[in-house]
Tab-separated table of C-alpha atoms in Angstrom:
chain	number	residue	atom	x	y	z
A	210	MET	CA	107.933	115.241	102.098
A	211	ALA	CA	109.859	112.017	102.186
A	212	GLU	CA	112.793	111.827	99.832
A	213	ALA	CA	112.098	109.891	96.659
A	214	ASN	CA	114.720	107.209	97.157
A	215	SER	CA	113.621	106.600	100.747
A	216	ILE	CA	110.072	105.476	99.898
A	217	SER	CA	109.977	101.684	99.839
A	218	SER	CA	106.744	101.263	101.780
A	219	ILE	CA	103.495	103.256	101.885
A	220	LEU	CA	100.546	102.938	104.269
A	221	PHE	CA	97.197	104.521	103.369
A	222	VAL	CA	94.996	105.309	106.389
A	223	CYS	CA	91.329	106.276	106.713
A	224	MET	CA	88.811	105.623	109.465
A	225	GLY	CA	87.356	102.179	108.718
A	226	ASN	CA	89.715	100.864	106.015
A	227	ILE	CA	86.885	99.888	103.646
A	228	CYS	CA	86.619	102.857	101.236
A	229	ARG	CA	89.374	105.441	100.954
A	230	SER	CA	92.519	103.729	102.219
A	231	PRO	CA	92.097	100.377	100.423
A	232	SER	CA	91.331	102.353	97.264
A	233	GLY	CA	94.533	104.351	97.730
A	234	GLU	CA	96.454	101.124	98.189
A	235	ASN	CA	94.925	99.639	95.023
A	236	VAL	CA	95.486	102.806	92.952
A	237	MET	CA	99.130	102.989	94.059
A	238	ARG	CA	99.745	99.282	93.420
A	239	LYS	CA	98.318	99.596	89.898
A	240	LEU	CA	100.484	102.636	89.135
A	241	LEU	CA	103.579	100.884	90.514
A	242	GLU	CA	102.801	97.768	88.477
A	243	ASP	CA	102.302	99.800	85.300
A	244	ALA	CA	105.658	101.511	85.954
A	245	GLY	CA	107.431	98.197	86.612
A	246	LEU	CA	108.097	99.186	90.219
A	247	ASN	CA	105.699	96.850	92.012
A	248	ASN	CA	108.608	94.839	93.473
A	249	CYS	CA	110.257	97.998	94.809
A	250	VAL	CA	107.497	99.485	96.970
A	251	VAL	CA	105.219	97.747	99.476
A	252	CYS	CA	101.701	99.186	99.795
A	253	ASP	CA	99.163	98.509	102.520
A	254	SER	CA	96.197	100.195	104.149
A	255	ALA	CA	94.638	100.395	107.595
A	256	GLY	CA	91.948	102.210	109.541
A	257	THR	CA	92.058	104.241	112.713
A	258	ILE	CA	89.184	102.124	114.070
A	259	GLY	CA	88.842	98.344	114.071
A	260	TYR	CA	85.099	98.169	113.469
A	261	HIS	CA	85.380	96.651	109.972
A	262	THR	CA	88.367	94.355	110.671
A	263	GLY	CA	88.486	91.472	108.205
A	264	ASN	CA	85.978	92.977	105.772
A	265	PRO	CA	86.796	93.502	102.079
A	266	PRO	CA	86.538	96.988	100.536
A	267	ASP	CA	83.009	98.451	100.393
A	268	PRO	CA	81.102	96.954	97.401
A	269	ARG	CA	80.260	100.408	96.012
A	270	MET	CA	83.911	101.467	96.200
A	271	SER	CA	84.980	98.161	94.666
A	272	SER	CA	82.553	98.600	91.779
A	273	ALA	CA	83.819	102.124	91.072
A	274	GLY	CA	87.430	100.960	91.277
A	275	ARG	CA	86.956	97.949	89.021
A	276	LYS	CA	85.482	100.255	86.354
A	277	ARG	CA	88.905	101.948	86.371
A	278	GLY	CA	90.797	98.667	86.117
A	279	LEU	CA	91.661	98.377	89.812
A	280	PRO	CA	91.604	94.940	91.474
A	281	MET	CA	90.138	96.338	94.732
A	282	THR	CA	91.708	93.728	96.966
A	283	GLY	CA	92.278	94.013	100.679
A	284	SER	CA	90.995	93.153	104.119
A	285	ALA	CA	90.262	95.862	106.680
A	286	ARG	CA	92.516	96.132	109.707
A	287	GLN	CA	93.324	98.706	112.353
A	288	VAL	CA	96.552	100.684	112.238
A	289	THR	CA	99.134	99.825	114.898
A	290	ALA	CA	102.091	101.616	116.451
A	291	ASP	CA	104.296	99.048	114.668
A	292	ASP	CA	102.934	100.289	111.321
A	293	LEU	CA	104.287	103.746	112.118
A	294	GLU	CA	107.740	102.253	112.624
A	295	ARG	CA	107.607	99.945	109.597
A	296	PHE	CA	106.305	102.202	106.798
A	297	ASP	CA	108.306	105.004	105.144
A	298	LEU	CA	105.279	107.097	104.153
A	299	ILE	CA	101.982	107.097	106.058
A	300	LEU	CA	99.145	108.885	104.290
A	301	ALA	CA	96.129	110.162	106.224
A	302	MET	CA	92.970	110.665	104.191
A	303	ASP	CA	91.577	113.476	106.360
A	304	ASN	CA	92.504	115.740	109.258
A	305	GLU	CA	90.869	113.490	111.852
A	306	ASN	CA	92.874	110.500	110.596
A	307	PHE	CA	95.998	112.671	110.664
A	308	ALA	CA	95.369	113.674	114.292
A	309	ASP	CA	94.703	110.040	115.285
A	310	LEU	CA	97.965	108.960	113.655
A	311	GLU	CA	99.907	111.737	115.356
A	312	ARG	CA	98.540	110.605	118.743
A	313	LEU	CA	99.682	107.033	117.996
A	314	SER	CA	103.108	108.127	116.785
A	315	ASN	CA	106.279	109.083	118.612
A	316	PRO	CA	108.764	111.860	117.789
A	317	ASP	CA	110.930	109.437	115.770
A	318	ASN	CA	108.223	108.522	113.267
A	319	ARG	CA	105.889	111.513	113.233
A	320	HIS	CA	107.680	112.995	110.184
A	321	LYS	CA	106.454	110.070	108.059
A	322	ILE	CA	102.779	110.989	108.518
A	323	LYS	CA	101.433	113.170	105.694
A	324	ARG	CA	98.046	114.393	104.549
A	325	PHE	CA	97.242	112.613	101.295
A	326	CYS	CA	95.788	115.683	99.584
A	327	ASP	CA	99.105	117.492	100.022
A	328	PHE	CA	100.252	115.368	97.059
A	329	CYS	CA	97.330	116.299	94.792
A	330	ILE	CA	97.988	118.875	92.080
A	331	GLN	CA	94.839	118.659	89.934
A	332	HIS	CA	92.402	119.014	92.835
A	333	SER	CA	92.289	121.653	95.551
A	334	ASP	CA	90.615	119.447	98.197
A	335	THR	CA	92.437	119.422	101.528
A	336	GLU	CA	90.897	116.099	102.596
A	337	VAL	CA	89.727	112.932	100.850
A	338	PRO	CA	86.037	112.942	101.809
A	339	ASP	CA	84.472	109.791	103.225
A	340	PRO	CA	82.007	108.569	100.558
A	341	TYR	CA	80.358	105.966	102.800
A	342	TYR	CA	77.053	107.799	103.336
A	343	GLY	CA	76.868	109.487	99.942
A	344	GLY	CA	75.998	108.516	96.399
A	345	ALA	CA	78.003	107.051	93.544
A	346	GLN	CA	79.612	110.386	92.619
A	347	GLY	CA	81.352	110.465	96.009
A	348	PHE	CA	83.195	107.239	95.229
A	349	GLU	CA	84.222	108.597	91.822
A	350	HIS	CA	85.536	111.818	93.396
A	351	VAL	CA	87.573	109.820	95.921
A	352	LEU	CA	89.140	107.827	93.083
A	353	ASP	CA	89.893	111.034	91.163
A	354	LEU	CA	91.734	112.418	94.210
A	355	LEU	CA	93.585	109.168	94.829
A	356	GLU	CA	94.729	108.890	91.218
A	357	ASP	CA	95.934	112.506	91.290
A	358	GLY	CA	97.930	112.166	94.512
A	359	CYS	CA	99.280	108.698	93.769
A	360	ARG	CA	100.613	109.869	90.382
A	361	GLN	CA	102.595	112.578	92.195
A	362	ILE	CA	103.914	110.062	94.750
A	363	LEU	CA	104.973	107.796	91.880
A	364	LYS	CA	106.926	110.695	90.361
A	365	GLN	CA	108.793	111.087	93.654
A	366	ILE	CA	109.548	107.358	93.813
A	367	ARG	CA	110.941	107.375	90.270
């Protein structure tokens, strides 16, 4: 894992950048703001595909997030090779996203790519499941995982 004092930028990555990764970005921003660290760490999100480029977060995900006090801001974009150079910590939501990021990376930045669920301590999931085709409970479970993992990342940053 990245050393605590070396994390000044975090990129959350899923497939389309409309459900999981923008939610991770919004959860982390809220935690950083609550801790008074929002000016110390830059958060962003991206997708491994560009299909949803320019779209806001999924309305169902936004609704679930707002119920938890999250602003649910963002605009979908596709991850770039430059992102892998620029960000200190790059968090893949699932194994397919992780593999896509590894293919885009080079040996100098591959160490920054981590599986998000490796940071979770309250949940045993190994991947953040894509809630896009499921019901409301799927969006809630994603937020539970993101809050769990982001709290652990915040502890490392502190």
